[in-house]
Short mmCIF file of C-alpha atoms and ligand atoms in Angstrom, two decimals:
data_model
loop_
_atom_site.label_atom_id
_atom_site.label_comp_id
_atom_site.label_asym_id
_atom_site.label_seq_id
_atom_site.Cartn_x
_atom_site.Cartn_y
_atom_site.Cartn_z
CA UNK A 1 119.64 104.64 79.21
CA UNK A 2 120.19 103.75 83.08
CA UNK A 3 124.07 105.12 83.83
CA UNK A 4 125.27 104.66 87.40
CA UNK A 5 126.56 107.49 88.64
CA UNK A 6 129.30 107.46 90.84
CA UNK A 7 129.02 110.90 92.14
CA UNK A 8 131.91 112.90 90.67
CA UNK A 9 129.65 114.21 88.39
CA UNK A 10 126.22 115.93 89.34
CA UNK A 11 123.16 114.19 87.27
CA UNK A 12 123.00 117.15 84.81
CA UNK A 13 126.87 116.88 83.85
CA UNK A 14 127.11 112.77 83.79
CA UNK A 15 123.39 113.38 81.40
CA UNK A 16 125.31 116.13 78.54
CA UNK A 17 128.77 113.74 78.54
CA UNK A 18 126.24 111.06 77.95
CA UNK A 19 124.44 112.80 75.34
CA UNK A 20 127.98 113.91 73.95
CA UNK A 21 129.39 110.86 73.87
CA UNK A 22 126.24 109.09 72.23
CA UNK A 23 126.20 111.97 69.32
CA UNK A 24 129.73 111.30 68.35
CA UNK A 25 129.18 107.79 68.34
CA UNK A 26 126.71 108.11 65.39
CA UNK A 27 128.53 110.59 64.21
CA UNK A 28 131.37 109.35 63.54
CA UNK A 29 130.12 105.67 63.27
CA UNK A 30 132.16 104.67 66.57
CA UNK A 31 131.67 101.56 68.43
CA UNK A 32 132.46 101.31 72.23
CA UNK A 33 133.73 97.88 73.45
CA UNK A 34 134.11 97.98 77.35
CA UNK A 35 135.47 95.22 79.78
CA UNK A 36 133.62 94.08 82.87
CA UNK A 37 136.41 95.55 85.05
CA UNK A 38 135.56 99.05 83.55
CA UNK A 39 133.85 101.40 85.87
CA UNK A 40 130.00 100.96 85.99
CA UNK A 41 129.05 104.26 83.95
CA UNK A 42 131.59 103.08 81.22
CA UNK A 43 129.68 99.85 81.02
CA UNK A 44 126.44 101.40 81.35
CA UNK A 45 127.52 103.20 78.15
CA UNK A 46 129.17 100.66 75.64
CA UNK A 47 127.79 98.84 72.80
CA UNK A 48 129.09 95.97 74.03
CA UNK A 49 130.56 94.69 77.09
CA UNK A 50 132.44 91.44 77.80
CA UNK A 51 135.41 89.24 78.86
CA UNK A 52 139.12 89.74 76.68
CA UNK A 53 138.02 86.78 74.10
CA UNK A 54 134.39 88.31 73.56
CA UNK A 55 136.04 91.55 73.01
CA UNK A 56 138.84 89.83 70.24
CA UNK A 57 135.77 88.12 69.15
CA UNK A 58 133.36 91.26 68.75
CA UNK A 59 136.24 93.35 67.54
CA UNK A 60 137.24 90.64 64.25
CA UNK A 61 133.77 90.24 63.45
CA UNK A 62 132.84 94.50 63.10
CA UNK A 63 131.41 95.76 59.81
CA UNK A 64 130.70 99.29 58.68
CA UNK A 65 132.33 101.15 61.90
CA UNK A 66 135.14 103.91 61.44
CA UNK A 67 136.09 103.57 65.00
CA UNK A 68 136.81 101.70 68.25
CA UNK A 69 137.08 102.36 71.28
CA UNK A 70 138.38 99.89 73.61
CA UNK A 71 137.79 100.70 77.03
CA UNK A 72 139.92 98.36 79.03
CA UNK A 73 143.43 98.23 78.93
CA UNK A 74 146.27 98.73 76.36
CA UNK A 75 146.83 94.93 75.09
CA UNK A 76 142.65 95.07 74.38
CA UNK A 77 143.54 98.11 72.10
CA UNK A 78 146.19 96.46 70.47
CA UNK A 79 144.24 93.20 69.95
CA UNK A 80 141.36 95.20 68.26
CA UNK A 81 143.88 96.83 66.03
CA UNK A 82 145.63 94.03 64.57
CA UNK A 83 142.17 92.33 64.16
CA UNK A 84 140.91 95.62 62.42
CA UNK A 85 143.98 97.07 60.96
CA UNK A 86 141.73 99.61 58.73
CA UNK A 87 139.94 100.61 61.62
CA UNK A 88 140.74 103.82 63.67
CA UNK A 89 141.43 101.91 67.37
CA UNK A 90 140.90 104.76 70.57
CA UNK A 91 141.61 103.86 74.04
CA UNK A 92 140.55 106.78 76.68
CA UNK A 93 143.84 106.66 78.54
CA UNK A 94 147.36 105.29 76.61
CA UNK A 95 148.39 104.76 80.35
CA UNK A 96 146.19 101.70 80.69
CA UNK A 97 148.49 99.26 81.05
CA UNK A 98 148.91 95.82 82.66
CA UNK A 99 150.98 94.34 85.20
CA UNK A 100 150.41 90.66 83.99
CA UNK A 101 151.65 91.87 80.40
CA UNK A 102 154.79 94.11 81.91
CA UNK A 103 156.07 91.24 83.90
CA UNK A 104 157.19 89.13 80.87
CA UNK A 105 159.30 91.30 78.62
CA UNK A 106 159.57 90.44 74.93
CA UNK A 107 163.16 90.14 74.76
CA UNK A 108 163.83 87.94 77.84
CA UNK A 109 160.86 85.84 76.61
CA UNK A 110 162.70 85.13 73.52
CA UNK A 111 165.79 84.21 75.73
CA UNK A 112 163.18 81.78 77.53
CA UNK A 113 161.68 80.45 74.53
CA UNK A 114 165.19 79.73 73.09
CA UNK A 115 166.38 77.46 76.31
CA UNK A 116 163.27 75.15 75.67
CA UNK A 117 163.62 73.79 71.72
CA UNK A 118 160.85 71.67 70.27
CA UNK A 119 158.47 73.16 72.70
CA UNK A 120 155.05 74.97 71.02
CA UNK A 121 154.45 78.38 72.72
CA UNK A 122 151.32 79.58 74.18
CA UNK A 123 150.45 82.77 75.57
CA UNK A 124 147.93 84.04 77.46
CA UNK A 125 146.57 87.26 75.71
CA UNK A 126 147.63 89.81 78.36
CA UNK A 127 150.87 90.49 76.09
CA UNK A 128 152.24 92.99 74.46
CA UNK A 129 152.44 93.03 70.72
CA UNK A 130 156.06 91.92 70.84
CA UNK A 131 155.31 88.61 73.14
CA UNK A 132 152.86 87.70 70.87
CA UNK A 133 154.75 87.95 67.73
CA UNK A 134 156.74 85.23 69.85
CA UNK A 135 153.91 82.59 70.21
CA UNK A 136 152.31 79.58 68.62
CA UNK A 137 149.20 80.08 69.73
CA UNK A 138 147.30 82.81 72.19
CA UNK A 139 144.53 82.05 74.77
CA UNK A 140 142.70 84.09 77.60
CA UNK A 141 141.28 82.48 80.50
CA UNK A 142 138.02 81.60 78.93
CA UNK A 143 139.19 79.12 76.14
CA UNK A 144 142.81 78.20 78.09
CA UNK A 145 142.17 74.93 78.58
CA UNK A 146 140.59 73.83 75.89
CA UNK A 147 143.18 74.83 73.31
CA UNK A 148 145.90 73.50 75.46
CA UNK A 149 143.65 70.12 75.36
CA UNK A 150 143.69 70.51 71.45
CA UNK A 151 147.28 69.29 71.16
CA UNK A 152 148.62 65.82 71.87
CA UNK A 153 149.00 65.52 75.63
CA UNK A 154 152.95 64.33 74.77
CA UNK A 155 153.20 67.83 73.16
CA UNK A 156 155.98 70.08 74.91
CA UNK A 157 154.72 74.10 75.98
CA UNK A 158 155.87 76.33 77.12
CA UNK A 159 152.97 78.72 78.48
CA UNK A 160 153.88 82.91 79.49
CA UNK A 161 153.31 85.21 81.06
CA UNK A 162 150.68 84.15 84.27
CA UNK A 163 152.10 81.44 86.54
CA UNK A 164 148.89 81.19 88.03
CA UNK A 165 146.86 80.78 85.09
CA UNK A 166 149.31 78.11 83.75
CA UNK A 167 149.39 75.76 87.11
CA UNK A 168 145.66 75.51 86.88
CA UNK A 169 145.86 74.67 83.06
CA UNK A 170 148.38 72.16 84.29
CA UNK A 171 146.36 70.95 86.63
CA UNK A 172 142.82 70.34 84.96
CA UNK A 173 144.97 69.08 81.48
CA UNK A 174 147.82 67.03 83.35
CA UNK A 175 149.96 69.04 81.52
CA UNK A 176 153.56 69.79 82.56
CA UNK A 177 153.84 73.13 80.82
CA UNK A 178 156.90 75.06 81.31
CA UNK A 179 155.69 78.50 82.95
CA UNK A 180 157.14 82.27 82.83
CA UNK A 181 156.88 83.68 86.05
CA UNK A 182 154.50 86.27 85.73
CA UNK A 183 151.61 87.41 87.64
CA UNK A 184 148.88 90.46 87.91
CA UNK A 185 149.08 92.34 90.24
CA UNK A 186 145.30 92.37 91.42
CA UNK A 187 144.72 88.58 91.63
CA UNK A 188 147.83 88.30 93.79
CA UNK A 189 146.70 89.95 96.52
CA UNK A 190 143.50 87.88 97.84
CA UNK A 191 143.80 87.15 100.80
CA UNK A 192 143.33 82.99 101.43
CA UNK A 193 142.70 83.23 105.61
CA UNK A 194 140.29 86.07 105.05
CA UNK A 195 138.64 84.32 102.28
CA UNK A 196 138.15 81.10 104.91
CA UNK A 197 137.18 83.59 107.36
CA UNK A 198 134.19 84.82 104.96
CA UNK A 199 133.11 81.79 104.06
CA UNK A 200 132.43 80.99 107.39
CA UNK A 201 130.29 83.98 107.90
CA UNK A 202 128.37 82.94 104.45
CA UNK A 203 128.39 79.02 104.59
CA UNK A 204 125.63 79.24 101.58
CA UNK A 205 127.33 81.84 99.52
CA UNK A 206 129.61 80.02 96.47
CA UNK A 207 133.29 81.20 96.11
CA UNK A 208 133.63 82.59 92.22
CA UNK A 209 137.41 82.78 91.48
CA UNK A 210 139.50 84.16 88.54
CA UNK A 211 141.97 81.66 87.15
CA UNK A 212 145.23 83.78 87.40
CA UNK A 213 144.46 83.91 91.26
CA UNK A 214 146.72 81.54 93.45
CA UNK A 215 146.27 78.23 94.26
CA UNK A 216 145.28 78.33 97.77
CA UNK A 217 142.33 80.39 96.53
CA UNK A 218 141.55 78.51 93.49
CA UNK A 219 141.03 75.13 95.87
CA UNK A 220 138.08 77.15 98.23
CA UNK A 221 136.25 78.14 94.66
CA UNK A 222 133.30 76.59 93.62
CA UNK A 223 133.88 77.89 89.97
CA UNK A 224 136.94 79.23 88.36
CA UNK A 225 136.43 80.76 85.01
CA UNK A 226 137.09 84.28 82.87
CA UNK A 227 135.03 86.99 83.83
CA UNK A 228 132.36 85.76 81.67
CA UNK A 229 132.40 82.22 82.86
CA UNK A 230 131.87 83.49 86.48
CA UNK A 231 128.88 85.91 85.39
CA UNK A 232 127.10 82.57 83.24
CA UNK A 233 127.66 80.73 86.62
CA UNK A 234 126.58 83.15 88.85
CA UNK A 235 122.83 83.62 86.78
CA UNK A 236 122.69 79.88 86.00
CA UNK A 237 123.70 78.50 89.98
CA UNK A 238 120.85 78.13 92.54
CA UNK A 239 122.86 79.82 95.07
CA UNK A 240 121.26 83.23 96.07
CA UNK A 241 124.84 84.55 97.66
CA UNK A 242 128.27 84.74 95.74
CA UNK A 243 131.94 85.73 97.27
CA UNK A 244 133.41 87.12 93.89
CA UNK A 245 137.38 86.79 94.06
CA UNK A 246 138.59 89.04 90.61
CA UNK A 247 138.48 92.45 89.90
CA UNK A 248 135.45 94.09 91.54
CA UNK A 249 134.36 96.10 88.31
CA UNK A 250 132.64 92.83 87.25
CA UNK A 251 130.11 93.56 90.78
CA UNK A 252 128.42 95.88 88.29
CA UNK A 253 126.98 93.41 85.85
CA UNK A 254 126.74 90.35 87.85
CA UNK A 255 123.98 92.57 90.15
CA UNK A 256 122.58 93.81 86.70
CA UNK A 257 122.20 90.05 85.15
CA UNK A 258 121.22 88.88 88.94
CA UNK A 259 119.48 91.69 90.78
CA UNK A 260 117.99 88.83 93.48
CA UNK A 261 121.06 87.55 94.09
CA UNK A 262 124.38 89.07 96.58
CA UNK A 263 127.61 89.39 95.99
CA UNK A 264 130.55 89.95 98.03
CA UNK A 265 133.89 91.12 97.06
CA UNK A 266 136.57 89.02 98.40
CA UNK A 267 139.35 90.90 100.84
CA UNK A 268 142.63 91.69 99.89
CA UNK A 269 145.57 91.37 102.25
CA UNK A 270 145.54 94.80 103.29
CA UNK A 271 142.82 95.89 105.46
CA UNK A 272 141.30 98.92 104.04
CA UNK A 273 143.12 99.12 100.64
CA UNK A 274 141.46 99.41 97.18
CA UNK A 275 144.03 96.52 95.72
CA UNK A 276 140.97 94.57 94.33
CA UNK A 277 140.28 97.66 92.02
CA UNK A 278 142.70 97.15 88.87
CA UNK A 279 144.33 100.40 89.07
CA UNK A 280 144.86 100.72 85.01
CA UNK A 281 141.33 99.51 84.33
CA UNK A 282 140.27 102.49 86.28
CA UNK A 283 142.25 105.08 84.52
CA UNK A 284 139.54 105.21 81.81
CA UNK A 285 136.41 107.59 82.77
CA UNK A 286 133.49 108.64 81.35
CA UNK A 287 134.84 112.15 80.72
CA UNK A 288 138.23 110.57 78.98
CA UNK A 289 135.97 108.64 76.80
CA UNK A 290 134.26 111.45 75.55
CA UNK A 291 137.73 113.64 75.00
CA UNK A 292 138.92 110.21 73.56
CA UNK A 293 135.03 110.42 70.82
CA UNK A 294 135.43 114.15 70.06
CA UNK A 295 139.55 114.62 69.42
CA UNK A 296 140.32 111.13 68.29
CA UNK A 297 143.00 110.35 70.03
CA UNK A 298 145.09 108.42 71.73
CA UNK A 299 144.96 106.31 69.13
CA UNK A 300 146.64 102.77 69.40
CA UNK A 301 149.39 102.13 66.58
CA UNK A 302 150.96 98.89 65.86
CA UNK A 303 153.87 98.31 63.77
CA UNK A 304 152.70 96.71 60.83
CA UNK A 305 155.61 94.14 60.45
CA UNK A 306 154.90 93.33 64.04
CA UNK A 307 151.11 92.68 64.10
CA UNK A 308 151.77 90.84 60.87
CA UNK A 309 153.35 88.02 63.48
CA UNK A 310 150.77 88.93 66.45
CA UNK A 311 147.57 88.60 64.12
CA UNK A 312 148.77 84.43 63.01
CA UNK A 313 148.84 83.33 67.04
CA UNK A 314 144.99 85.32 67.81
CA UNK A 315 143.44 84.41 64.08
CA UNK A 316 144.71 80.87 66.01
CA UNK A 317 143.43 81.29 69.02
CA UNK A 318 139.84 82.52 67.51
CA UNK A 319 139.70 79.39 65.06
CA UNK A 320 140.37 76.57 68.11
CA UNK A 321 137.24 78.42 70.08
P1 13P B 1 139.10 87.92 81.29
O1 13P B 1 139.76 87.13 80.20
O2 13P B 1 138.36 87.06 82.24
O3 13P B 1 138.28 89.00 80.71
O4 13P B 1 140.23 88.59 82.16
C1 13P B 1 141.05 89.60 81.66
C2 13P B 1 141.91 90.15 82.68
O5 13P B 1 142.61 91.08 82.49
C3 13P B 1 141.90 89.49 83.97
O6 13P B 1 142.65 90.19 84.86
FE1 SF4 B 2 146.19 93.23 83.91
FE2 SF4 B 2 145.54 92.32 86.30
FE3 SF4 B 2 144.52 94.61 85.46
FE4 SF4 B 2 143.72 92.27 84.36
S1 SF4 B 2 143.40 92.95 86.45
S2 SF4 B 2 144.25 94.15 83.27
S3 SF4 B 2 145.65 91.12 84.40
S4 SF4 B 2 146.68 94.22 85.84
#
């Protein structure tokens, strides 16, 4: 197996934690799902790698596995866990959180959800368990639009937590959604003028944007889309040079799936900073994973009453896509 390795680690040691980590896997019959914003040696390492809805997907359709691990971020973990309640579900580090899914707050979302009757709620899968025992129906950014296109365009929605996300639904659907006010942290911070200022330098490269970035970027992409989307564009386009505006974990495998192609990781506001690096998507390691294989633990819990009401909006969400 080819593992990047990111130096931290001398070849020998990054070789045995591989070695480990594959052992326990058979072991104890363990399945690694990984996200493309996971760092490149977790990646290199997982059964399976993919955007939040491939993950759902791969998790709900598992057979004869004791264990998960989810290495992303804590709503992932808690996805795979209500999908596979009888399944043990590991994450490497509990503190993998999310900024999208912290800014909308279960109980002031049910305060929201109560000033807006008649009105079907959809949520965007970067939740936490108690947001989505609120909502109708969940989505993630690669199936959005079309199950907001599966209801009557008359229909009245109210769409939480990413107000970014939801004004592009809005805008490809005609939609007027009502929208929380939430946002991640990470796809806030492109910069637009620097992002003009790049494409000037590259007037052949094509602008790849994540949907919960801003407007102003979203207008200078030539493809918005999940993670996933952006990857099938980038290997299907003609183009031989890409500016990637997301998360810059995903470099990794679009170089892998495109090795004669370039890509270039848009600029954040700040000169210098890492702010395009999710900060909780990094908290997993290689050497947390294997702790996370050989002790089992931490393990992701849900309340069962709870994910009783979460599983009805994702079984939803995996049956309109
Ligand atoms: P994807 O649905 O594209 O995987 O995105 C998940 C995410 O957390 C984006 O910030
Ligand atoms: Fe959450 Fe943003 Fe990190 Fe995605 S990139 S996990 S939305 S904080």
């Amino acid at each position: 197996m080819n593992v990047e390795n990111r130096g931290d680690k001398t070849p020998k040691e990054q070789e045995n934690l591989i070695k480990e980590i594959e052992r326990l896997k058979k072991e104890k019959k363990a399945v690694v799902l990984a996200h493309y914003y996971q760092r490149p040696e977790i990646q290199d390492v997982a059964d399976h790698i993919g955007d939040s809805l491939a993950l759902a997907r791969y998790a709900s359709t598992l057979k004869d596995v004791d264990i998960i691990v989810l290495c992303g971020v804590h709503f992932m973990g808690e996805t795979a866990k209500i999908l596979c309640p009888d399944k043990k579900v590991l994450i490497p580090d509990m503190e993998a959180g999310c900024s999208l899914a912290d800014s909308c707050d279960a109980e002031e979302f049910k305060n929201f959800i109560e000033k807006y009757p008649g009105h079907t709620v959809i949520s965007y899968v970067n939740t936490s368990v108690g947001v989505k025992a609120l909502t109708d129906v969940l989505v993630t950014s690669g199936n959005a639009v079309r199950i907001v296109e599966t209801f009557p365009k008359d229909q009245k929605i109210i769409f939480g937590p990413d107000r970014n996300l939801g004004n592009y639904i809005n805008s490809i659907t005609g939609r007027n959604m009502v929208l929380w006010d939430g946002a991640c942290h990470v796809h806030e911070q492109f910069s637009t003028e620097k992002l003009i200022e790049l494409k000037k330098e590259h007037p052949g490269a094509k602008v790849l944007v994540h949907p919960e970035c801003k407007k102003s970027l979203r207008l200078l992409a030539d493809k918005i889309g999940s993670t996933a989307a952006l990857l099938d564009y980038a290997r299907n386009d003609d183009a031989k040079e890409f500016i990637v505006v997301t998360e810059s974990g995903i470099l990794h495998e679009l170089k892998k799936q495109c090795p004669d192609k370039s890509f270039i990781a848009a600029p954040p506001e700040e000169a210098g900073c890492a702010c395009n690096e999710c900060s909780y998507m990094k908290l997993n390691t290689l050497e947390k994973l294997y702790r996370c294989l050989r002790d089992e633990t931490p393990e992701i819990t849900v309340d069962d009453k709870v994910a009783e009401a979460a599983r009805r909006p994702i079984e939803k969400m995996l049956e309109l896509s």
